[in-house]
Amino acid sequence: MHKSNFATDKNHEEFAKPVEIAPNIWWVGHVLEDDPFQCHVYLIENGDESILIDPGSKLTWPHTREKILQIIPLEKIRYIVCHHQDPDITTAVADLLEEIGTENRFLVTHWRAAELLEHYDWGIRFYEVQAEGWKLETPERTLRFAFTPYMHFPGAFCTYDETSGILFSSDIFGAITETFALYAEDAESYFKQMEPFHTHYMPATEIVNHGLDNIEQCHPIEMIAPQHGSIIKKEFIPYIIEHLRRLKCGLYLEFGGTRKIELMSKINAILPEVFEAAAFFDSFHADTKRILHSMHKVFPIDRIVSLVMIEETFFIKLDSSDSSIRPCSRSKRQILAKFHDTFYDQVRCFIDSETIQCIDTDEPKTLYTFPVHDYDEHVIGIGMFVLERSFERSDEMIEMLKKFEIAIDIISKREVEVYLLKRDKSLAYAMAITDKLTGLYNRHYLEEIAHAELAKAKRHDYPITFIYLDIDHFKKINDTYGHDVGDIVLKRFAQIIISNLRESDMAFRLGGEEFLLMLPYTIREEAVNMGKRLREATRVGGCIDHQNETICYTFSGGIADTEEAGFSLDNLLKLADRKLYTAKESGRDKIIL
Ligand SMILES: [Fe+2]
Ligand SMILES: [Fe+2]
């Protein structure tokens, strides 16, 4: 077990002696230096039929032996209970039996453990609890055994002493305690210390609940005496059992050989939340905020960013602190240069935030960078966890953070998909409402937008003017020079219109050489000026050169506004068209008001 900075206060004299935890029931363990995973041994003083529970290891036995001898001669031990075969429970047995022999003594265990323990060839008879009706009766005392399979050995069980109501639970309820305490001080803090051990050693929550169901058949439980951690008083038991039933057990992840089980357990506890956030995709921004909330329980992290390449052309920036998706300010070349190893060799590494211009942080941070993949597992971008500057930049931490990459991978992929779908949809929509040749809006969009615009103008009582334009003698241009030239004329004329529009104005190509301008907040008198500007601009800049010829043209128009035609598009168009017709009939190259 990981030897952390376990504090053993030198004055543990009180634990140099056996401690009576209930009448004739003794703690005879030993406080191991620098070991947060203490091994407890218990002795039930019971005359010539005394019972030693989980005898311990070669490390503890000499001290346990001394303590027992302060209570009874070793020969009075008749039953040696081994709740399973782990060395921290059984390696003391050989030394004990060497001293007291095996005659008329029993090794109390489950058959599954017996099959393994017989390989020690101790020569002692096994008392198999399942074969003895899950109990051991002596004249003075009856023990009952509760089956707790796979907690954490297939044949694991606990011992319940009917006289004292003590449950000897072996590894179950054990804890990793930074400081030695024979008794748990309170339920909450002790359970916190139980979490890493049970997350690690108990294979699954369901298995733990099954074992607890069997344990709760033993009642009343006055005290729980585990093999590790601290003894649990009656008043703490309900809280601890309730929380143990809810604990997520079974650490199936490999963390590159690190032994930081507290950290691994915490990661194990938040990973389901993180994957749930990735599974039910909402948006990169929303989901990474949820993931940050979970990851923040373990890591000093405050932001998640993904730089993802869009069709080999540019990168977009997905950011947990920004709901909008922006093209990245750095060019593709700059990003690939900066993140070469991560992008091409999938190298994970820590870098200083100030070396990346496109990630603005309020203070220097540590960035953990990792590759982001598309559905074919090709690297399409760089993911980043923005961590406190002081974050430990170790391979071990890389192994820890790696576990979260997949979730960011999934969310980034989905967000890019949505981004591309939205982009393609708006591209398709733009194409659907735009005249391909001139880039002006088309009649379809006029139908879609004008009614709403007119309704708004009516509601807010402001005028809209329409100018209906038609290039004069356009058919002649086509017939004379061909449609290509005709198209050039149309495009040039459209450019002149665009360059004379104000912000709120809109221009449409209704088809052929017909155009319509919609000028909100404009009365028809003001629209005349627009007409004049267009005519002048067409005269000055509308002509096109074609083969040694300059082709010039004029246009005619009709103006109608809401003051005279009301807020009906039909009426407005009809009136403007009628005026256009008048302009044509009266010599063209004019706009009728
Ligand atoms: Fe064990
Ligand atoms: Fe153990």
XYZ file of N, CA and C in Angstrom, residues 27 42 69 107 145 216 238 248 262 309 377 381 390 393 405 417 437 439 467 476:
60
model
N -8.484 -5.717 21.338
C -7.709 -5.363 20.134
C -6.278 -5.706 20.461
N -7.965 -9.131 16.479
C -8.831 -9.151 17.656
C -8.763 -10.515 18.343
N -0.241 -12.366 25.017
C 0.346 -12.956 26.229
C 0.046 -12.118 27.464
N -8.779 -23.913 12.094
C -8.670 -22.723 11.250
C -10.063 -22.482 10.697
N -21.729 -16.386 11.293
C -20.938 -15.875 10.163
C -21.867 -15.378 9.053
N -26.632 -7.277 7.537
C -27.727 -6.691 8.338
C -28.677 -7.748 8.886
N -25.429 3.366 11.103
C -26.464 3.608 10.068
C -25.961 4.516 8.945
N -19.913 4.123 -5.401
C -19.629 3.488 -6.698
C -18.353 2.664 -6.555
N -6.441 7.354 -3.716
C -7.462 8.352 -3.374
C -7.837 9.118 -4.631
N -10.016 21.566 -36.603
C -9.822 21.962 -38.005
C -11.080 21.679 -38.815
N -11.187 8.346 -36.228
C -9.987 8.366 -35.379
C -8.819 9.117 -36.002
N -7.872 17.941 -34.295
C -7.732 19.155 -33.497
C -6.971 18.923 -32.201
N 0.260 25.899 -11.009
C 1.071 25.035 -10.128
C 0.784 23.556 -10.351
N 3.070 18.692 -13.383
C 3.230 18.302 -14.797
C 3.963 16.958 -14.879
N -10.259 12.681 -21.775
C -10.140 13.132 -23.178
C -11.299 12.625 -24.036
N -19.916 18.633 -36.012
C -20.997 18.135 -36.873
C -22.125 19.167 -36.927
N -26.516 34.648 -60.117
C -25.725 35.458 -61.060
C -25.257 36.752 -60.419
N -25.961 37.826 -57.023
C -25.741 37.865 -55.579
C -26.820 38.639 -54.832
N -38.769 50.529 -55.318
C -38.415 51.001 -56.659
C -38.291 49.778 -57.550
N -32.181 43.368 -76.471
C -31.335 43.711 -77.623
C -29.887 43.434 -77.291
